[in-house]
mmCIF file of C-alpha atoms in Angstrom:
data_model
loop_
_atom_site.group_PDB
_atom_site.id
_atom_site.type_symbol
_atom_site.label_atom_id
_atom_site.label_comp_id
_atom_site.label_asym_id
_atom_site.label_seq_id
_atom_site.Cartn_x
_atom_site.Cartn_y
_atom_site.Cartn_z
ATOM 1 C CA ASP Z 27 -132.403 197.828 24.570
ATOM 2 C CA GLY Z 28 -131.139 200.035 21.748
ATOM 3 C CA GLY Z 29 -132.107 203.677 21.577
ATOM 4 C CA ILE Z 30 -135.297 203.406 23.583
ATOM 5 C CA THR Z 31 -135.392 204.580 27.173
ATOM 6 C CA GLN Z 32 -138.145 204.123 29.705
ATOM 7 C CA SER Z 33 -138.394 205.835 33.050
ATOM 8 C CA PRO Z 34 -138.691 205.241 35.851
ATOM 9 C CA LYS Z 35 -137.551 201.612 36.144
ATOM 10 C CA TYR Z 36 -139.744 201.093 39.193
ATOM 11 C CA LEU Z 37 -142.883 203.050 40.047
ATOM 12 C CA PHE Z 38 -145.181 202.844 43.011
ATOM 13 C CA ARG Z 39 -148.679 204.237 42.955
ATOM 14 C CA LYS Z 40 -151.320 204.656 45.582
ATOM 15 C CA GLU Z 41 -154.829 203.663 44.662
ATOM 16 C CA GLY Z 42 -156.732 206.511 43.029
ATOM 17 C CA GLN Z 43 -153.644 208.199 41.599
ATOM 18 C CA ASN Z 44 -152.777 208.731 37.969
ATOM 19 C CA VAL Z 45 -149.181 208.004 36.971
ATOM 20 C CA THR Z 46 -147.306 208.667 33.738
ATOM 21 C CA LEU Z 47 -144.680 206.347 32.300
ATOM 22 C CA SER Z 48 -142.091 207.851 30.000
ATOM 23 C CA CYS Z 49 -140.887 206.367 26.702
ATOM 24 C CA GLU Z 50 -138.315 208.127 24.511
ATOM 25 C CA GLN Z 51 -136.568 206.878 21.381
ATOM 26 C CA ASN Z 52 -133.741 208.338 19.312
ATOM 27 C CA LEU Z 53 -134.028 205.826 16.468
ATOM 28 C CA ASN Z 54 -136.131 208.109 14.261
ATOM 29 C CA HIS Z 55 -138.863 205.461 14.248
ATOM 30 C CA ASP Z 56 -142.358 206.497 13.199
ATOM 31 C CA ALA Z 57 -144.324 203.849 15.068
ATOM 32 C CA MET Z 58 -144.399 203.400 18.839
ATOM 33 C CA TYR Z 59 -146.206 200.900 21.045
ATOM 34 C CA TRP Z 60 -147.137 200.280 24.665
ATOM 35 C CA TYR Z 61 -147.531 196.749 26.004
ATOM 36 C CA ARG Z 62 -148.473 195.326 29.353
ATOM 37 C CA GLN Z 63 -146.942 192.091 30.657
ATOM 38 C CA ASP Z 64 -148.298 190.188 33.643
ATOM 39 C CA PRO Z 65 -146.230 187.514 35.446
ATOM 40 C CA GLY Z 66 -145.698 184.430 33.294
ATOM 41 C CA GLN Z 67 -147.664 185.943 30.440
ATOM 42 C CA GLY Z 68 -147.006 187.332 27.011
ATOM 43 C CA LEU Z 69 -147.392 190.952 25.983
ATOM 44 C CA ARG Z 70 -150.742 192.613 25.423
ATOM 45 C CA LEU Z 71 -151.057 195.756 23.329
ATOM 46 C CA ILE Z 72 -152.395 198.840 25.119
ATOM 47 C CA TYR Z 73 -151.982 201.649 22.577
ATOM 48 C CA TYR Z 74 -149.968 202.295 19.448
ATOM 49 C CA SER Z 75 -149.081 205.284 17.316
ATOM 50 C CA GLN Z 76 -147.955 205.169 13.715
ATOM 51 C CA ILE Z 77 -147.405 208.882 13.318
ATOM 52 C CA VAL Z 78 -147.172 212.052 15.386
ATOM 53 C CA ASN Z 79 -150.514 213.343 16.718
ATOM 54 C CA ASP Z 80 -152.249 210.044 15.954
ATOM 55 C CA PHE Z 81 -152.737 206.904 18.059
ATOM 56 C CA GLN Z 82 -155.055 203.895 18.226
ATOM 57 C CA LYS Z 83 -156.350 201.677 20.993
ATOM 58 C CA GLY Z 84 -154.959 198.198 21.332
ATOM 59 C CA ASP Z 85 -156.559 195.184 22.971
ATOM 60 C CA ILE Z 86 -156.582 196.524 26.555
ATOM 61 C CA ALA Z 87 -156.807 200.340 26.329
ATOM 62 C CA GLU Z 88 -159.392 200.848 29.077
ATOM 63 C CA GLY Z 89 -157.956 202.828 31.998
ATOM 64 C CA TYR Z 90 -154.967 204.068 29.988
ATOM 65 C CA SER Z 91 -154.281 207.186 27.921
ATOM 66 C CA VAL Z 92 -151.434 208.285 25.654
ATOM 67 C CA SER Z 93 -150.206 211.270 23.673
ATOM 68 C CA ARG Z 94 -147.858 211.594 20.710
ATOM 69 C CA GLU Z 95 -146.901 215.242 20.423
ATOM 70 C CA LYS Z 96 -143.331 214.490 19.335
ATOM 71 C CA LYS Z 97 -141.914 211.729 17.191
ATOM 72 C CA GLU Z 98 -139.437 210.789 19.913
ATOM 73 C CA SER Z 99 -141.871 210.547 22.815
ATOM 74 C CA PHE Z 100 -144.916 208.384 23.605
ATOM 75 C CA PRO Z 101 -145.892 208.725 27.288
ATOM 76 C CA LEU Z 102 -148.458 206.400 28.855
ATOM 77 C CA THR Z 103 -150.746 207.520 31.668
ATOM 78 C CA VAL Z 104 -152.222 204.860 33.899
ATOM 79 C CA THR Z 105 -155.394 206.380 35.277
ATOM 80 C CA SER Z 106 -157.327 205.565 38.414
ATOM 81 C CA ALA Z 107 -159.886 203.879 36.165
ATOM 82 C CA GLN Z 108 -157.438 201.016 35.571
ATOM 83 C CA LYS Z 109 -158.479 198.614 38.314
ATOM 84 C CA ASN Z 110 -155.513 196.260 38.229
ATOM 85 C CA PRO Z 111 -152.518 198.289 37.076
ATOM 86 C CA THR Z 112 -149.740 196.339 38.783
ATOM 87 C CA ALA Z 113 -147.692 194.956 35.875
ATOM 88 C CA PHE Z 114 -144.540 195.333 33.786
ATOM 89 C CA TYR Z 115 -144.951 197.941 31.035
ATOM 90 C CA LEU Z 116 -142.911 197.794 27.850
ATOM 91 C CA CYS Z 117 -142.538 200.419 25.166
ATOM 92 C CA ALA Z 118 -141.422 199.577 21.638
ATOM 93 C CA SER Z 119 -140.817 201.333 18.349
ATOM 94 C CA LYS Z 120 -140.199 200.468 14.713
ATOM 95 C CA ARG Z 121 -139.695 201.948 11.296
ATOM 96 C CA THR Z 122 -142.804 201.989 9.150
ATOM 97 C CA SER Z 123 -140.938 200.110 6.401
ATOM 98 C CA THR Z 124 -139.831 197.205 8.614
ATOM 99 C CA ASP Z 125 -141.510 194.602 10.797
ATOM 100 C CA THR Z 126 -139.070 194.347 13.696
ATOM 101 C CA GLN Z 127 -139.917 196.118 16.942
ATOM 102 C CA TYR Z 128 -137.250 197.440 19.297
ATOM 103 C CA PHE Z 129 -138.062 197.391 22.986
ATOM 104 C CA GLY Z 130 -137.160 199.562 25.928
ATOM 105 C CA PRO Z 131 -136.064 198.093 29.272
ATOM 106 C CA GLY Z 132 -139.523 198.369 30.844
ATOM 107 C CA THR Z 133 -141.151 199.998 33.862
ATOM 108 C CA ARG Z 134 -142.462 197.906 36.726
ATOM 109 C CA LEU Z 135 -145.543 199.530 38.239
ATOM 110 C CA THR Z 136 -146.809 198.472 41.639
ATOM 111 C CA VAL Z 137 -149.995 199.723 43.258
ATOM 112 C CA LEU Z 138 -149.725 200.009 47.016
ATOM 113 C CA SER P 133 -156.193 188.266 22.125
ATOM 114 C CA GLN P 134 -153.147 186.018 22.172
ATOM 115 C CA GLN P 135 -152.830 184.312 18.838
ATOM 116 C CA GLY P 136 -149.515 182.571 19.410
ATOM 117 C CA GLU P 137 -149.218 179.800 21.958
ATOM 118 C CA GLU P 138 -145.828 178.385 22.817
ATOM 119 C CA ASP P 139 -145.096 174.852 23.819
ATOM 120 C CA PRO P 140 -143.662 173.834 26.188
ATOM 121 C CA GLN P 141 -144.285 176.510 28.817
ATOM 122 C CA ALA P 142 -140.983 175.610 30.465
ATOM 123 C CA LEU P 143 -137.928 173.691 29.270
ATOM 124 C CA SER P 144 -134.824 172.723 31.202
ATOM 125 C CA ILE P 145 -131.766 171.274 29.430
ATOM 126 C CA GLN P 146 -128.057 170.756 29.960
ATOM 127 C CA GLU P 147 -125.495 173.044 28.378
ATOM 128 C CA GLY P 148 -124.532 171.769 24.932
ATOM 129 C CA GLU P 149 -127.920 170.209 24.224
ATOM 130 C CA ASN P 150 -130.358 171.532 21.639
ATOM 131 C CA ALA P 151 -133.543 173.327 22.670
ATOM 132 C CA THR P 152 -136.715 173.264 20.594
ATOM 133 C CA MET P 153 -139.703 175.512 21.205
ATOM 134 C CA ASN P 154 -142.940 175.446 19.275
ATOM 135 C CA CYS P 155 -145.517 178.098 18.479
ATOM 136 C CA SER P 156 -149.030 177.628 17.133
ATOM 137 C CA TYR P 157 -151.266 180.379 15.837
ATOM 138 C CA LYS P 158 -154.804 180.733 14.562
ATOM 139 C CA THR P 159 -155.086 183.083 11.582
ATOM 140 C CA SER P 160 -153.240 183.883 8.372
ATOM 141 C CA ILE P 161 -150.028 185.796 8.903
ATOM 142 C CA ASN P 162 -147.667 188.105 7.045
ATOM 143 C CA ASN P 163 -144.733 187.008 9.183
ATOM 144 C CA LEU P 164 -143.828 185.368 12.469
ATOM 145 C CA GLN P 165 -141.120 186.667 14.757
ATOM 146 C CA TRP P 166 -139.245 185.243 17.733
ATOM 147 C CA TYR P 167 -138.131 187.422 20.615
ATOM 148 C CA ARG P 168 -136.067 186.730 23.713
ATOM 149 C CA GLN P 169 -136.563 188.268 27.155
ATOM 150 C CA ASN P 170 -134.129 188.036 30.033
ATOM 151 C CA SER P 171 -135.769 188.231 33.430
ATOM 152 C CA GLY P 172 -137.102 191.716 34.165
ATOM 153 C CA ARG P 173 -135.800 193.167 30.917
ATOM 154 C CA GLY P 174 -137.142 194.271 27.556
ATOM 155 C CA LEU P 175 -137.538 191.982 24.570
ATOM 156 C CA VAL P 176 -134.846 191.471 21.965
ATOM 157 C CA HIS P 177 -135.690 190.497 18.406
ATOM 158 C CA LEU P 178 -134.094 187.219 17.304
ATOM 159 C CA ILE P 179 -135.411 186.289 13.898
ATOM 160 C CA LEU P 180 -138.287 186.941 11.477
ATOM 161 C CA ILE P 181 -139.711 184.465 9.004
ATOM 162 C CA ARG P 182 -142.164 185.516 6.311
ATOM 163 C CA SER P 183 -145.245 183.552 5.311
ATOM 164 C CA ASN P 184 -143.654 182.460 2.027
ATOM 165 C CA GLU P 185 -140.539 181.091 3.767
ATOM 166 C CA ARG P 186 -140.220 177.626 5.302
ATOM 167 C CA GLU P 187 -136.915 177.797 7.128
ATOM 168 C CA LYS P 188 -134.464 180.430 8.256
ATOM 169 C CA HIS P 189 -131.126 180.351 10.057
ATOM 170 C CA SER P 190 -129.263 182.886 12.149
ATOM 171 C CA GLY P 191 -126.141 181.685 13.948
ATOM 172 C CA ARG P 192 -127.229 178.920 16.350
ATOM 173 C CA LEU P 193 -130.910 179.618 15.686
ATOM 174 C CA ARG P 194 -133.074 177.774 13.202
ATOM 175 C CA VAL P 195 -136.706 178.697 12.646
ATOM 176 C CA THR P 196 -139.222 176.731 10.630
ATOM 177 C CA LEU P 197 -142.697 177.766 9.543
ATOM 178 C CA ASP P 198 -145.524 175.519 8.428
ATOM 179 C CA THR P 199 -148.409 177.711 7.311
ATOM 180 C CA SER P 200 -150.628 174.713 6.563
ATOM 181 C CA LYS P 201 -150.395 173.667 10.207
ATOM 182 C CA LYS P 202 -150.172 177.251 11.462
ATOM 183 C CA SER P 203 -147.097 176.433 13.485
ATOM 184 C CA SER P 204 -143.474 177.438 13.881
ATOM 185 C CA SER P 205 -140.520 176.069 15.771
ATOM 186 C CA LEU P 206 -137.374 177.677 17.138
ATOM 187 C CA LEU P 207 -134.307 175.473 17.521
ATOM 188 C CA ILE P 208 -131.312 176.660 19.514
ATOM 189 C CA THR P 209 -128.334 174.423 18.919
ATOM 190 C CA ALA P 210 -125.438 173.820 21.310
ATOM 191 C CA SER P 211 -127.155 175.755 24.080
ATOM 192 C CA ARG P 212 -125.239 177.826 26.613
ATOM 193 C CA ALA P 213 -126.107 178.961 30.125
ATOM 194 C CA ALA P 214 -126.421 182.479 28.692
ATOM 195 C CA ASP P 215 -129.353 181.276 26.555
ATOM 196 C CA THR P 216 -131.464 181.047 29.727
ATOM 197 C CA ALA P 217 -134.399 183.370 29.088
ATOM 198 C CA SER P 218 -138.049 183.467 28.020
ATOM 199 C CA TYR P 219 -138.731 183.079 24.323
ATOM 200 C CA PHE P 220 -141.845 184.512 22.670
ATOM 201 C CA CYS P 221 -143.312 184.097 19.246
ATOM 202 C CA ALA P 222 -145.194 187.034 17.784
ATOM 203 C CA THR P 223 -147.430 186.995 14.742
ATOM 204 C CA ASP P 224 -148.137 189.790 12.313
ATOM 205 C CA ALA P 225 -151.576 188.693 11.219
ATOM 206 C CA THR P 226 -152.991 189.522 7.829
ATOM 207 C CA GLY P 227 -155.211 192.573 8.119
ATOM 208 C CA SER P 228 -153.912 193.441 11.583
ATOM 209 C CA ALA P 229 -152.556 196.855 10.582
ATOM 210 C CA ARG P 230 -149.088 195.365 11.135
ATOM 211 C CA GLN P 231 -149.573 194.856 14.856
ATOM 212 C CA LEU P 232 -147.879 191.983 16.628
ATOM 213 C CA THR P 233 -149.709 189.484 18.802
ATOM 214 C CA PHE P 234 -147.487 187.716 21.322
ATOM 215 C CA GLY P 235 -147.764 184.251 22.768
ATOM 216 C CA SER P 236 -147.304 183.429 26.430
ATOM 217 C CA GLY P 237 -143.709 182.298 26.024
ATOM 218 C CA THR P 238 -141.410 179.385 26.810
ATOM 219 C CA GLN P 239 -139.110 179.717 29.814
ATOM 220 C CA LEU P 240 -135.800 178.060 28.861
ATOM 221 C CA THR P 241 -133.297 177.137 31.541
ATOM 222 C CA VAL P 242 -129.875 175.922 30.438
ATOM 223 C CA LEU P 243 -128.000 174.210 33.245
ATOM 224 C CA PRO P 244 -124.205 174.505 33.287
#
């Protein structure tokens, strides 16, 4: 999992609550990504950021928000507007000059 | 959207046998990457092949790319029980702002 940490490993949310997933990297990577993975499925891109204070929506951004105030950190907030948030969330980062992404260990979110 | 589609969805082999997984995609690409995911963990990059390459090796891994057929294959030779995991192809499509699109994966089980 390299120098990318995600916390918590497991997260439980009641319906109607916002929750924030943490992603921190010490690899000095410029770009960071958030993906969602549903059981038996591949990864779908939620949001990405190529530089501090800038981010773009991915394929499934509705109901999610992000910030990129520091190079090392890219937190993801799952809002109450996300109707089916139960999933495995993966954060990744990469250098701008390379194509390989490095992944964190993931956070499993369950809505009760 | 999921550009890459792996085949088969699941593969079960005996230790020592070779495992072959295939990936098909739809649009022009800059490169194609293969990642591995152990159950409940993050993804680990295995190998990257660029659009102007036809074959690449890394240890027991061999990747081929046929851009005319828009397909790639991953061969794992002399498989081990520790190779049991899900394998995903990811495409960096031309004009995609260097984002990766992941397939749905092949679940490989290597029986001891």
